Amino acid sequence: MIKIFRLKNIISIKDFEREDIEYILDEASKLEDIAQSRDISEELKGKILGLMFFEPSTRTRISFETAMKRLSGGCIGFTSSGSSSVSKGESIADTAKMFEGYSDALVIRHELEGVSKFISDIVDVPVINAGDGAGQHPTQTLLDLYTIKKEIGQIDGLKIALIGDLKFGRTVHSLSNALCLFDNVKIYLVSPPELRMPQEVLHDLDKTSIEYEEVDNIEDIIDDVNVLYVTRIQKERFADINDYLQIKGAYIINRKMLEGKDLIVMHPLPRIDEIDGDVDDTKYNKYFTQAANAVPVRMAILKTLIKNNPK
Ligand code: NCD
């Protein structure tokens, strides 16, 4: 286990080595007691987190805020472009420079790929990418891996199905990249032909020894997987709403399909109709636990980056 976390910014999971991931997961499990018992520690007392959310968010923003508050820090920020001076014509660069003056780290969500990277190049405080368009969502991946490890005990050797909108879903892009760092993992990529995993991500997978297979139907793989990772169709990223309407509801997981299977169901949320409500009160449902795990994992991220990079 490494002693010092190398990265100053969390922009893409592709910047991580396995030991960097393990460092954060290990820190998160040490902080889990505080998160679970609704307690606080004073690790980040007096520190301020800047939240720049140009795109909607519920879980990511709220869990970053909760994480910061459980470490005795404070939060500032905005929750949409409309509520910031960007709506008056201020540049993202100026907005970020101003936030740098107020905060010890920045969390950015934006509909354009590459915005977090751009900001990390012009500010001195750590920058965390909380989702950039259809690009990456690295902190979601860290909490996904934390959940898999906690629920199943390991990540090595697992068979994981990524289901739904693999084209526009940033969570599955980051997760695929991260799974390449583990041993003997097999990924099933389950999507309608129109929403296949982008070539760029497949190319990343091809550069490693990870095994993957593209399939059309959940039925073909459901008996062979440890994890069903379900995602919503990303309506807001379709250029033509009719294309969305044709694909909508393409995959729906229900209780009957899962009966007798030895697997867990995960979802980054929000869910639209991909997982039937009848799965919620079964042992398969790990999506709400997954959302709760965001707090210790984001506590670990904030503690590590802010303590390693004092202003
Ligand atoms: C995801 C996102 O924003 O990419 N949500 C999240 O952060 N938990 C998934 C989604 O919006 O479908």
PDB file of C-alpha atoms and ligand atoms in Angstrom:
ATOM      1  CA  MET A   1       0.000   0.000   0.000  1.00  0.00           C
ATOM      2  CA  ILE A   2       1.374   3.439  -0.952  1.00  0.00           C
ATOM      3  CA  LYS A   3       1.889   5.952   1.854  1.00  0.00           C
ATOM      4  CA  ILE A   4       1.325   9.157  -0.089  1.00  0.00           C
ATOM      5  CA  PHE A   5      -1.377   9.708  -2.678  1.00  0.00           C
ATOM      6  CA  ARG A   6       0.344  11.020  -5.835  1.00  0.00           C
ATOM      7  CA  LEU A   7      -2.429  12.919  -7.591  1.00  0.00           C
ATOM      8  CA  LYS A   8      -3.223  16.546  -6.910  1.00  0.00           C
ATOM      9  CA  ASN A   9      -6.358  16.588  -9.068  1.00  0.00           C
ATOM     10  CA  ILE A  10      -8.967  13.932  -9.815  1.00  0.00           C
ATOM     11  CA  ILE A  11      -9.809  14.511 -13.461  1.00  0.00           C
ATOM     12  CA  SER A  12      -9.883  11.065 -15.084  1.00  0.00           C
ATOM     13  CA  ILE A  13      -9.717   7.579 -13.620  1.00  0.00           C
ATOM     14  CA  LYS A  14      -7.158   6.930 -16.365  1.00  0.00           C
ATOM     15  CA  ASP A  15      -4.670   8.907 -14.264  1.00  0.00           C
ATOM     16  CA  PHE A  16      -4.938   6.262 -11.518  1.00  0.00           C
ATOM     17  CA  GLU A  17      -2.804   3.197 -10.860  1.00  0.00           C
ATOM     18  CA  ARG A  18      -4.349   0.349  -8.914  1.00  0.00           C
ATOM     19  CA  GLU A  19      -2.514   1.410  -5.773  1.00  0.00           C
ATOM     20  CA  ASP A  20      -3.971   4.938  -6.011  1.00  0.00           C
ATOM     21  CA  ILE A  21      -7.458   3.436  -6.099  1.00  0.00           C
ATOM     22  CA  GLU A  22      -6.644   1.160  -3.185  1.00  0.00           C
ATOM     23  CA  TYR A  23      -5.320   4.101  -1.192  1.00  0.00           C
ATOM     24  CA  ILE A  24      -8.669   5.942  -1.476  1.00  0.00           C
ATOM     25  CA  LEU A  25     -10.744   2.806  -0.779  1.00  0.00           C
ATOM     26  CA  ASP A  26      -8.644   2.106   2.277  1.00  0.00           C
ATOM     27  CA  GLU A  27      -9.012   5.678   3.570  1.00  0.00           C
ATOM     28  CA  ALA A  28     -12.758   5.466   2.922  1.00  0.00           C
ATOM     29  CA  SER A  29     -13.126   2.346   5.030  1.00  0.00           C
ATOM     30  CA  LYS A  30     -11.294   4.099   7.873  1.00  0.00           C
ATOM     31  CA  LEU A  31     -13.785   6.998   7.641  1.00  0.00           C
ATOM     32  CA  GLU A  32     -16.840   4.795   7.289  1.00  0.00           C
ATOM     33  CA  ASP A  33     -17.568   4.714  11.041  1.00  0.00           C
ATOM     34  CA  ILE A  34     -17.862   8.500  11.134  1.00  0.00           C
ATOM     35  CA  ALA A  35     -20.153   8.516   8.099  1.00  0.00           C
ATOM     36  CA  GLN A  36     -22.300   5.633   9.392  1.00  0.00           C
ATOM     37  CA  SER A  37     -22.680   6.988  12.904  1.00  0.00           C
ATOM     38  CA  ARG A  38     -23.529  10.483  11.572  1.00  0.00           C
ATOM     39  CA  ASP A  39     -20.538  11.767  13.502  1.00  0.00           C
ATOM     40  CA  ILE A  40     -17.984  14.431  12.590  1.00  0.00           C
ATOM     41  CA  SER A  41     -14.199  14.636  12.705  1.00  0.00           C
ATOM     42  CA  GLU A  42     -12.154  17.825  12.682  1.00  0.00           C
ATOM     43  CA  GLU A  43      -9.807  16.809   9.852  1.00  0.00           C
ATOM     44  CA  LEU A  44     -10.780  19.714   7.577  1.00  0.00           C
ATOM     45  CA  LYS A  45     -11.798  22.292  10.144  1.00  0.00           C
ATOM     46  CA  GLY A  46     -11.712  25.781   8.642  1.00  0.00           C
ATOM     47  CA  LYS A  47     -11.371  24.502   5.051  1.00  0.00           C
ATOM     48  CA  ILE A  48     -13.792  25.496   2.293  1.00  0.00           C
ATOM     49  CA  LEU A  49     -14.903  23.403  -0.668  1.00  0.00           C
ATOM     50  CA  GLY A  50     -16.003  25.235  -3.831  1.00  0.00           C
ATOM     51  CA  LEU A  51     -18.822  23.488  -5.706  1.00  0.00           C
ATOM     52  CA  MET A  52     -19.204  24.616  -9.322  1.00  0.00           C
ATOM     53  CA  PHE A  53     -22.145  22.660 -10.705  1.00  0.00           C
ATOM     54  CA  PHE A  54     -23.025  23.892 -14.195  1.00  0.00           C
ATOM     55  CA  GLU A  55     -25.108  20.715 -14.777  1.00  0.00           C
ATOM     56  CA  PRO A  56     -27.852  19.232 -12.545  1.00  0.00           C
ATOM     57  CA  SER A  57     -26.851  16.902  -9.735  1.00  0.00           C
ATOM     58  CA  THR A  58     -28.458  15.502  -6.623  1.00  0.00           C
ATOM     59  CA  ARG A  59     -26.309  12.719  -5.153  1.00  0.00           C
ATOM     60  CA  THR A  60     -22.892  13.925  -6.249  1.00  0.00           C
ATOM     61  CA  ARG A  61     -23.310  17.457  -4.966  1.00  0.00           C
ATOM     62  CA  ILE A  62     -25.145  16.516  -1.768  1.00  0.00           C
ATOM     63  CA  SER A  63     -22.683  13.764  -0.900  1.00  0.00           C
ATOM     64  CA  PHE A  64     -19.690  16.081  -1.477  1.00  0.00           C
ATOM     65  CA  GLU A  65     -21.347  18.603   0.842  1.00  0.00           C
ATOM     66  CA  THR A  66     -22.105  15.946   3.441  1.00  0.00           C
ATOM     67  CA  ALA A  67     -18.557  14.606   3.228  1.00  0.00           C
ATOM     68  CA  MET A  68     -17.069  18.087   3.698  1.00  0.00           C
ATOM     69  CA  LYS A  69     -19.347  18.830   6.648  1.00  0.00           C
ATOM     70  CA  ARG A  70     -18.529  15.502   8.357  1.00  0.00           C
ATOM     71  CA  LEU A  71     -14.876  16.606   8.226  1.00  0.00           C
ATOM     72  CA  SER A  72     -15.854  19.981   9.794  1.00  0.00           C
ATOM     73  CA  GLY A  73     -15.298  21.938   6.582  1.00  0.00           C
ATOM     74  CA  GLY A  74     -17.682  24.306   4.818  1.00  0.00           C
ATOM     75  CA  CYS A  75     -19.047  24.542   1.270  1.00  0.00           C
ATOM     76  CA  ILE A  76     -19.733  27.386  -1.147  1.00  0.00           C
ATOM     77  CA  GLY A  77     -20.950  27.284  -4.713  1.00  0.00           C
ATOM     78  CA  PHE A  78     -23.739  27.229  -7.263  1.00  0.00           C
ATOM     79  CA  THR A  79     -25.994  24.495  -8.587  1.00  0.00           C
ATOM     80  CA  SER A  80     -26.647  25.623 -12.172  1.00  0.00           C
ATOM     81  CA  SER A  81     -25.109  27.927 -14.774  1.00  0.00           C
ATOM     82  CA  GLY A  82     -28.209  30.090 -14.418  1.00  0.00           C
ATOM     83  CA  SER A  83     -27.458  30.865 -10.784  1.00  0.00           C
ATOM     84  CA  SER A  84     -23.844  31.931 -11.439  1.00  0.00           C
ATOM     85  CA  SER A  85     -22.388  34.955 -13.233  1.00  0.00           C
ATOM     86  CA  VAL A  86     -21.671  32.693 -16.221  1.00  0.00           C
ATOM     87  CA  SER A  87     -25.269  33.557 -17.156  1.00  0.00           C
ATOM     88  CA  LYS A  88     -24.154  37.221 -17.340  1.00  0.00           C
ATOM     89  CA  GLY A  89     -21.355  36.303 -19.709  1.00  0.00           C
ATOM     90  CA  GLU A  90     -18.506  35.695 -17.251  1.00  0.00           C
ATOM     91  CA  SER A  91     -15.984  33.157 -18.585  1.00  0.00           C
ATOM     92  CA  ILE A  92     -15.523  29.801 -16.889  1.00  0.00           C
ATOM     93  CA  ALA A  93     -11.871  30.742 -16.376  1.00  0.00           C
ATOM     94  CA  ASP A  94     -12.752  33.921 -14.454  1.00  0.00           C
ATOM     95  CA  THR A  95     -15.361  32.113 -12.381  1.00  0.00           C
ATOM     96  CA  ALA A  96     -12.824  29.412 -11.505  1.00  0.00           C
ATOM     97  CA  LYS A  97     -10.091  31.939 -10.607  1.00  0.00           C
ATOM     98  CA  MET A  98     -12.515  33.650  -8.276  1.00  0.00           C
ATOM     99  CA  PHE A  99     -13.497  30.359  -6.637  1.00  0.00           C
ATOM    100  CA  GLU A 100      -9.804  29.585  -6.207  1.00  0.00           C
ATOM    101  CA  GLY A 101      -9.529  32.702  -4.061  1.00  0.00           C
ATOM    102  CA  TYR A 102     -12.267  31.454  -1.734  1.00  0.00           C
ATOM    103  CA  SER A 103     -11.722  27.689  -1.543  1.00  0.00           C
ATOM    104  CA  ASP A 104      -9.245  24.938  -0.669  1.00  0.00           C
ATOM    105  CA  ALA A 105     -10.461  22.597  -3.435  1.00  0.00           C
ATOM    106  CA  LEU A 106     -12.937  22.780  -6.325  1.00  0.00           C
ATOM    107  CA  VAL A 107     -15.524  20.259  -7.486  1.00  0.00           C
ATOM    108  CA  ILE A 108     -16.682  20.811 -11.069  1.00  0.00           C
ATOM    109  CA  ARG A 109     -19.577  19.389 -13.068  1.00  0.00           C
ATOM    110  CA  HIS A 110     -20.069  20.611 -16.623  1.00  0.00           C
ATOM    111  CA  GLU A 111     -21.798  19.394 -19.775  1.00  0.00           C
ATOM    112  CA  LEU A 112     -18.575  19.740 -21.804  1.00  0.00           C
ATOM    113  CA  GLU A 113     -15.803  17.164 -21.701  1.00  0.00           C
ATOM    114  CA  GLY A 114     -12.490  18.581 -20.585  1.00  0.00           C
ATOM    115  CA  VAL A 115     -13.727  21.525 -18.496  1.00  0.00           C
ATOM    116  CA  SER A 116     -12.312  20.165 -15.204  1.00  0.00           C
ATOM    117  CA  LYS A 117      -8.957  19.570 -16.855  1.00  0.00           C
ATOM    118  CA  PHE A 118      -9.000  23.113 -18.249  1.00  0.00           C
ATOM    119  CA  ILE A 119      -9.730  24.539 -14.790  1.00  0.00           C
ATOM    120  CA  SER A 120      -7.069  22.382 -13.133  1.00  0.00           C
ATOM    121  CA  ASP A 121      -4.513  23.964 -15.477  1.00  0.00           C
ATOM    122  CA  ILE A 122      -5.330  27.512 -14.370  1.00  0.00           C
ATOM    123  CA  VAL A 123      -5.851  27.190 -10.587  1.00  0.00           C
ATOM    124  CA  ASP A 124      -3.501  26.093  -7.801  1.00  0.00           C
ATOM    125  CA  VAL A 125      -6.015  24.287  -5.573  1.00  0.00           C
ATOM    126  CA  PRO A 126      -6.968  20.621  -6.182  1.00  0.00           C
ATOM    127  CA  VAL A 127      -9.712  20.137  -8.791  1.00  0.00           C
ATOM    128  CA  ILE A 128     -12.157  17.233  -8.754  1.00  0.00           C
ATOM    129  CA  ASN A 129     -14.129  16.270 -11.854  1.00  0.00           C
ATOM    130  CA  ALA A 130     -17.703  15.485 -10.769  1.00  0.00           C
ATOM    131  CA  GLY A 131     -18.753  14.575 -14.322  1.00  0.00           C
ATOM    132  CA  ASP A 132     -17.814  16.206 -17.624  1.00  0.00           C
ATOM    133  CA  GLY A 133     -20.396  15.631 -20.331  1.00  0.00           C
ATOM    134  CA  ALA A 134     -20.207  12.099 -21.675  1.00  0.00           C
ATOM    135  CA  GLY A 135     -16.560  11.951 -20.592  1.00  0.00           C
ATOM    136  CA  GLN A 136     -15.544  10.773 -17.137  1.00  0.00           C
ATOM    137  CA  HIS A 137     -16.939  10.573 -13.611  1.00  0.00           C
ATOM    138  CA  PRO A 138     -13.958   9.317 -11.606  1.00  0.00           C
ATOM    139  CA  THR A 139     -15.284   9.826  -8.060  1.00  0.00           C
ATOM    140  CA  GLN A 140     -18.417   7.834  -8.944  1.00  0.00           C
ATOM    141  CA  THR A 141     -16.110   5.035 -10.060  1.00  0.00           C
ATOM    142  CA  LEU A 142     -14.256   5.099  -6.753  1.00  0.00           C
ATOM    143  CA  LEU A 143     -17.515   4.691  -4.840  1.00  0.00           C
ATOM    144  CA  ASP A 144     -18.659   1.992  -7.281  1.00  0.00           C
ATOM    145  CA  LEU A 145     -15.467   0.034  -6.658  1.00  0.00           C
ATOM    146  CA  TYR A 146     -15.792   0.600  -2.914  1.00  0.00           C
ATOM    147  CA  THR A 147     -19.331  -0.816  -3.051  1.00  0.00           C
ATOM    148  CA  ILE A 148     -18.311  -3.883  -5.069  1.00  0.00           C
ATOM    149  CA  LYS A 149     -15.409  -4.592  -2.727  1.00  0.00           C
ATOM    150  CA  LYS A 150     -17.560  -4.151   0.367  1.00  0.00           C
ATOM    151  CA  GLU A 151     -20.437  -6.255  -0.909  1.00  0.00           C
ATOM    152  CA  ILE A 152     -18.532  -9.060  -2.624  1.00  0.00           C
ATOM    153  CA  GLY A 153     -15.165  -8.850  -0.847  1.00  0.00           C
ATOM    154  CA  GLN A 154     -13.009  -8.389  -3.957  1.00  0.00           C
ATOM    155  CA  ILE A 155     -12.905  -6.956  -7.458  1.00  0.00           C
ATOM    156  CA  ASP A 156     -10.378  -9.363  -8.991  1.00  0.00           C
ATOM    157  CA  GLY A 157     -11.947 -12.287 -10.823  1.00  0.00           C
ATOM    158  CA  LEU A 158     -15.445 -10.781 -11.117  1.00  0.00           C
ATOM    159  CA  LYS A 159     -17.778 -10.738 -14.099  1.00  0.00           C
ATOM    160  CA  ILE A 160     -19.505  -7.398 -14.374  1.00  0.00           C
ATOM    161  CA  ALA A 161     -22.263  -6.423 -16.815  1.00  0.00           C
ATOM    162  CA  LEU A 162     -22.509  -2.738 -17.720  1.00  0.00           C
ATOM    163  CA  ILE A 163     -26.036  -2.177 -18.997  1.00  0.00           C
ATOM    164  CA  GLY A 164     -27.862   0.637 -20.775  1.00  0.00           C
ATOM    165  CA  ASP A 165     -26.444   3.811 -22.272  1.00  0.00           C
ATOM    166  CA  LEU A 166     -22.803   2.916 -22.764  1.00  0.00           C
ATOM    167  CA  LYS A 167     -22.381   5.620 -25.392  1.00  0.00           C
ATOM    168  CA  PHE A 168     -23.220   8.707 -23.340  1.00  0.00           C
ATOM    169  CA  GLY A 169     -22.934   7.325 -19.791  1.00  0.00           C
ATOM    170  CA  ARG A 170     -19.795   8.740 -18.208  1.00  0.00           C
ATOM    171  CA  THR A 171     -20.007   6.441 -15.164  1.00  0.00           C
ATOM    172  CA  VAL A 172     -19.542   3.346 -17.340  1.00  0.00           C
ATOM    173  CA  HIS A 173     -16.655   4.938 -19.228  1.00  0.00           C
ATOM    174  CA  SER A 174     -14.731   5.585 -16.008  1.00  0.00           C
ATOM    175  CA  LEU A 175     -15.682   2.246 -14.495  1.00  0.00           C
ATOM    176  CA  SER A 176     -14.488   0.321 -17.575  1.00  0.00           C
ATOM    177  CA  ASN A 177     -11.142   2.094 -17.467  1.00  0.00           C
ATOM    178  CA  ALA A 178     -10.766   1.352 -13.748  1.00  0.00           C
ATOM    179  CA  LEU A 179     -11.662  -2.338 -14.050  1.00  0.00           C
ATOM    180  CA  CYS A 180      -8.697  -2.770 -16.402  1.00  0.00           C
ATOM    181  CA  LEU A 181      -6.453  -2.280 -13.364  1.00  0.00           C
ATOM    182  CA  PHE A 182      -7.805  -5.423 -11.655  1.00  0.00           C
ATOM    183  CA  ASP A 183      -6.972  -9.077 -12.371  1.00  0.00           C
ATOM    184  CA  ASN A 184      -9.138 -11.503 -14.361  1.00  0.00           C
ATOM    185  CA  VAL A 185     -12.156  -9.234 -14.606  1.00  0.00           C
ATOM    186  CA  LYS A 186     -14.599  -9.827 -17.446  1.00  0.00           C
ATOM    187  CA  ILE A 187     -16.905  -7.026 -18.598  1.00  0.00           C
ATOM    188  CA  TYR A 188     -20.105  -7.645 -20.525  1.00  0.00           C
ATOM    189  CA  LEU A 189     -21.193  -4.537 -22.413  1.00  0.00           C
ATOM    190  CA  VAL A 190     -24.982  -4.771 -22.744  1.00  0.00           C
ATOM    191  CA  SER A 191     -26.677  -2.063 -24.812  1.00  0.00           C
ATOM    192  CA  PRO A 192     -28.819  -1.421 -27.854  1.00  0.00           C
ATOM    193  CA  PRO A 193     -26.622  -1.168 -30.993  1.00  0.00           C
ATOM    194  CA  GLU A 194     -27.160   2.630 -31.076  1.00  0.00           C
ATOM    195  CA  LEU A 195     -25.733   3.052 -27.575  1.00  0.00           C
ATOM    196  CA  ARG A 196     -22.621   0.887 -27.721  1.00  0.00           C
ATOM    197  CA  MET A 197     -19.473   1.745 -25.790  1.00  0.00           C
ATOM    198  CA  PRO A 198     -17.486   4.398 -27.725  1.00  0.00           C
ATOM    199  CA  GLN A 199     -14.556   3.153 -29.820  1.00  0.00           C
ATOM    200  CA  GLU A 200     -12.210   5.280 -27.745  1.00  0.00           C
ATOM    201  CA  VAL A 201     -13.070   3.356 -24.571  1.00  0.00           C
ATOM    202  CA  LEU A 202     -12.905  -0.010 -26.386  1.00  0.00           C
ATOM    203  CA  HIS A 203      -9.494   1.021 -27.631  1.00  0.00           C
ATOM    204  CA  ASP A 204      -8.425   1.649 -24.005  1.00  0.00           C
ATOM    205  CA  LEU A 205      -9.686  -1.820 -23.062  1.00  0.00           C
ATOM    206  CA  ASP A 206      -7.834  -3.383 -26.003  1.00  0.00           C
ATOM    207  CA  LYS A 207      -4.572  -1.958 -24.705  1.00  0.00           C
ATOM    208  CA  THR A 208      -4.935  -4.044 -21.525  1.00  0.00           C
ATOM    209  CA  SER A 209      -5.497  -7.743 -20.860  1.00  0.00           C
ATOM    210  CA  ILE A 210      -9.113  -7.259 -19.725  1.00  0.00           C
ATOM    211  CA  GLU A 211     -11.670  -9.549 -21.317  1.00  0.00           C
ATOM    212  CA  TYR A 212     -14.853  -7.929 -22.639  1.00  0.00           C
ATOM    213  CA  GLU A 213     -17.803  -8.860 -24.817  1.00  0.00           C
ATOM    214  CA  GLU A 214     -20.519  -6.725 -26.406  1.00  0.00           C
ATOM    215  CA  VAL A 215     -23.979  -8.279 -26.121  1.00  0.00           C
ATOM    216  CA  ASP A 216     -27.538  -7.219 -26.943  1.00  0.00           C
ATOM    217  CA  ASN A 217     -29.544  -9.081 -24.306  1.00  0.00           C
ATOM    218  CA  ILE A 218     -29.380  -9.283 -20.536  1.00  0.00           C
ATOM    219  CA  GLU A 219     -30.782 -12.855 -20.691  1.00  0.00           C
ATOM    220  CA  ASP A 220     -27.586 -14.014 -22.434  1.00  0.00           C
ATOM    221  CA  ILE A 221     -25.340 -13.047 -19.528  1.00  0.00           C
ATOM    222  CA  ILE A 222     -27.449 -12.897 -16.378  1.00  0.00           C
ATOM    223  CA  ASP A 223     -26.472 -16.401 -15.218  1.00  0.00           C
ATOM    224  CA  ASP A 224     -22.790 -15.601 -15.578  1.00  0.00           C
ATOM    225  CA  VAL A 225     -22.319 -12.309 -13.711  1.00  0.00           C
ATOM    226  CA  ASN A 226     -21.577 -11.128 -10.184  1.00  0.00           C
ATOM    227  CA  VAL A 227     -22.674  -7.539 -10.766  1.00  0.00           C
ATOM    228  CA  LEU A 228     -25.375  -5.960 -12.930  1.00  0.00           C
ATOM    229  CA  TYR A 229     -24.401  -2.281 -13.241  1.00  0.00           C
ATOM    230  CA  VAL A 230     -27.467  -0.607 -14.726  1.00  0.00           C
ATOM    231  CA  THR A 231     -27.544   2.929 -16.158  1.00  0.00           C
ATOM    232  CA  ARG A 232     -30.231   5.253 -17.455  1.00  0.00           C
ATOM    233  CA  ILE A 233     -30.479   6.344 -21.071  1.00  0.00           C
ATOM    234  CA  GLN A 234     -28.934   9.853 -21.054  1.00  0.00           C
ATOM    235  CA  LYS A 235     -31.848  11.738 -22.601  1.00  0.00           C
ATOM    236  CA  GLU A 236     -30.159  15.141 -22.340  1.00  0.00           C
ATOM    237  CA  ARG A 237     -27.264  14.054 -24.582  1.00  0.00           C
ATOM    238  CA  PHE A 238     -29.377  13.048 -27.610  1.00  0.00           C
ATOM    239  CA  ALA A 239     -29.336  15.536 -30.498  1.00  0.00           C
ATOM    240  CA  ASP A 240     -32.763  14.278 -31.656  1.00  0.00           C
ATOM    241  CA  ILE A 241     -35.411  13.492 -29.012  1.00  0.00           C
ATOM    242  CA  ASN A 242     -37.030  10.936 -31.385  1.00  0.00           C
ATOM    243  CA  ASP A 243     -33.882   8.802 -31.218  1.00  0.00           C
ATOM    244  CA  TYR A 244     -34.246   8.812 -27.440  1.00  0.00           C
ATOM    245  CA  LEU A 245     -37.938   7.931 -27.565  1.00  0.00           C
ATOM    246  CA  GLN A 246     -37.208   4.903 -29.751  1.00  0.00           C
ATOM    247  CA  ILE A 247     -34.674   3.432 -27.353  1.00  0.00           C
ATOM    248  CA  LYS A 248     -36.250   4.478 -24.046  1.00  0.00           C
ATOM    249  CA  GLY A 249     -37.183   1.537 -21.839  1.00  0.00           C
ATOM    250  CA  ALA A 250     -34.943  -0.831 -23.842  1.00  0.00           C
ATOM    251  CA  TYR A 251     -33.739  -2.683 -20.736  1.00  0.00           C
ATOM    252  CA  ILE A 252     -35.708  -3.164 -17.571  1.00  0.00           C
ATOM    253  CA  ILE A 253     -34.514  -5.295 -14.671  1.00  0.00           C
ATOM    254  CA  ASN A 254     -37.243  -6.814 -12.521  1.00  0.00           C
ATOM    255  CA  ARG A 255     -37.425  -9.137  -9.550  1.00  0.00           C
ATOM    256  CA  LYS A 256     -38.491 -12.167 -11.577  1.00  0.00           C
ATOM    257  CA  MET A 257     -35.365 -12.006 -13.764  1.00  0.00           C
ATOM    258  CA  LEU A 258     -33.166 -12.021 -10.669  1.00  0.00           C
ATOM    259  CA  GLU A 259     -34.745 -14.862  -8.710  1.00  0.00           C
ATOM    260  CA  GLY A 260     -32.252 -17.585  -7.783  1.00  0.00           C
ATOM    261  CA  LYS A 261     -29.279 -15.606  -9.099  1.00  0.00           C
ATOM    262  CA  ASP A 262     -26.136 -14.894  -7.102  1.00  0.00           C
ATOM    263  CA  LEU A 263     -25.473 -11.286  -8.019  1.00  0.00           C
ATOM    264  CA  ILE A 264     -25.873  -7.676  -6.911  1.00  0.00           C
ATOM    265  CA  VAL A 265     -27.628  -4.866  -8.792  1.00  0.00           C
ATOM    266  CA  MET A 266     -25.967  -1.453  -8.855  1.00  0.00           C
ATOM    267  CA  HIS A 267     -26.970   1.846 -10.481  1.00  0.00           C
ATOM    268  CA  PRO A 268     -25.290   5.277 -10.182  1.00  0.00           C
ATOM    269  CA  LEU A 269     -28.814   6.794 -10.055  1.00  0.00           C
ATOM    270  CA  PRO A 270     -30.995   8.612 -10.972  1.00  0.00           C
ATOM    271  CA  ARG A 271     -33.124   5.664 -12.085  1.00  0.00           C
ATOM    272  CA  ILE A 272     -35.889   6.316 -14.584  1.00  0.00           C
ATOM    273  CA  ASP A 273     -37.427   2.930 -15.421  1.00  0.00           C
ATOM    274  CA  GLU A 274     -34.398   0.630 -15.808  1.00  0.00           C
ATOM    275  CA  ILE A 275     -34.910  -1.110 -12.479  1.00  0.00           C
ATOM    276  CA  ASP A 276     -38.439  -2.027 -11.520  1.00  0.00           C
ATOM    277  CA  GLY A 277     -39.511  -0.897  -8.040  1.00  0.00           C
ATOM    278  CA  ASP A 278     -40.103  -4.565  -7.124  1.00  0.00           C
ATOM    279  CA  VAL A 279     -36.314  -5.034  -6.906  1.00  0.00           C
ATOM    280  CA  ASP A 280     -35.989  -2.399  -4.176  1.00  0.00           C
ATOM    281  CA  ASP A 281     -36.836  -4.657  -1.258  1.00  0.00           C
ATOM    282  CA  THR A 282     -34.793  -7.642  -2.397  1.00  0.00           C
ATOM    283  CA  LYS A 283     -31.262  -8.693  -1.407  1.00  0.00           C
ATOM    284  CA  TYR A 284     -30.122  -7.765  -4.935  1.00  0.00           C
ATOM    285  CA  ASN A 285     -30.643  -4.043  -4.393  1.00  0.00           C
ATOM    286  CA  LYS A 286     -27.299  -2.382  -3.663  1.00  0.00           C
ATOM    287  CA  TYR A 287     -28.014   0.925  -5.421  1.00  0.00           C
ATOM    288  CA  PHE A 288     -29.089   2.817  -2.328  1.00  0.00           C
ATOM    289  CA  THR A 289     -26.147   1.460  -0.324  1.00  0.00           C
ATOM    290  CA  GLN A 290     -23.962   2.509  -3.250  1.00  0.00           C
ATOM    291  CA  ALA A 291     -25.333   6.074  -3.013  1.00  0.00           C
ATOM    292  CA  ALA A 292     -24.700   6.107   0.753  1.00  0.00           C
ATOM    293  CA  ASN A 293     -21.121   4.906   0.190  1.00  0.00           C
ATOM    294  CA  ALA A 294     -20.515   8.187  -1.636  1.00  0.00           C
ATOM    295  CA  VAL A 295     -20.026   9.883   1.738  1.00  0.00           C
ATOM    296  CA  PRO A 296     -17.034   7.915   3.141  1.00  0.00           C
ATOM    297  CA  VAL A 297     -15.448   7.739  -0.319  1.00  0.00           C
ATOM    298  CA  ARG A 298     -15.784  11.478  -0.935  1.00  0.00           C
ATOM    299  CA  MET A 299     -14.580  12.150   2.631  1.00  0.00           C
ATOM    300  CA  ALA A 300     -11.464  10.138   1.776  1.00  0.00           C
ATOM    301  CA  ILE A 301     -10.967  12.089  -1.455  1.00  0.00           C
ATOM    302  CA  LEU A 302     -11.401  15.514   0.181  1.00  0.00           C
ATOM    303  CA  LYS A 303      -9.264  14.692   3.187  1.00  0.00           C
ATOM    304  CA  THR A 304      -6.461  13.328   1.019  1.00  0.00           C
ATOM    305  CA  LEU A 305      -6.379  16.114  -1.581  1.00  0.00           C
ATOM    306  CA  ILE A 306      -6.855  19.046   0.783  1.00  0.00           C
ATOM    307  CA  LYS A 307      -4.351  17.790   3.398  1.00  0.00           C
ATOM    308  CA  ASN A 308      -1.753  16.936   0.744  1.00  0.00           C
ATOM    309  CA  ASN A 309      -2.108  20.329  -0.961  1.00  0.00           C
ATOM    310  CA  PRO A 310      -2.386  23.063   1.668  1.00  0.00           C
ATOM    311  CA  LYS A 311      -2.835  26.579   0.260  1.00  0.00           C
TER     312      LYS A 311
HETATM  313  C1  NCD B   1     -24.668   9.965 -12.926  1.00  0.00           C
HETATM  314  C2  NCD B   1     -24.062  11.135 -13.682  1.00  0.00           C
HETATM  315  O1  NCD B   1     -24.329  12.296 -13.371  1.00  0.00           O
HETATM  316  O2  NCD B   1     -23.274  10.834 -14.566  1.00  0.00           O
HETATM  317  N1  NCD B   1     -25.240  10.311 -11.730  1.00  0.00           N
HETATM  318  C3  NCD B   1     -24.451  10.390 -10.626  1.00  0.00           C
HETATM  319  O3  NCD B   1     -23.534  11.168 -10.559  1.00  0.00           O
HETATM  320  N2  NCD B   1     -24.694   9.532  -9.642  1.00  0.00           N
HETATM  321  C4  NCD B   1     -25.531   9.104 -13.755  1.00  0.00           C
HETATM  322  C5  NCD B   1     -26.626   9.732 -14.565  1.00  0.00           C
HETATM  323  O4  NCD B   1     -26.850  10.935 -14.568  1.00  0.00           O
HETATM  324  O5  NCD B   1     -27.301   8.932 -15.226  1.00  0.00           O
END
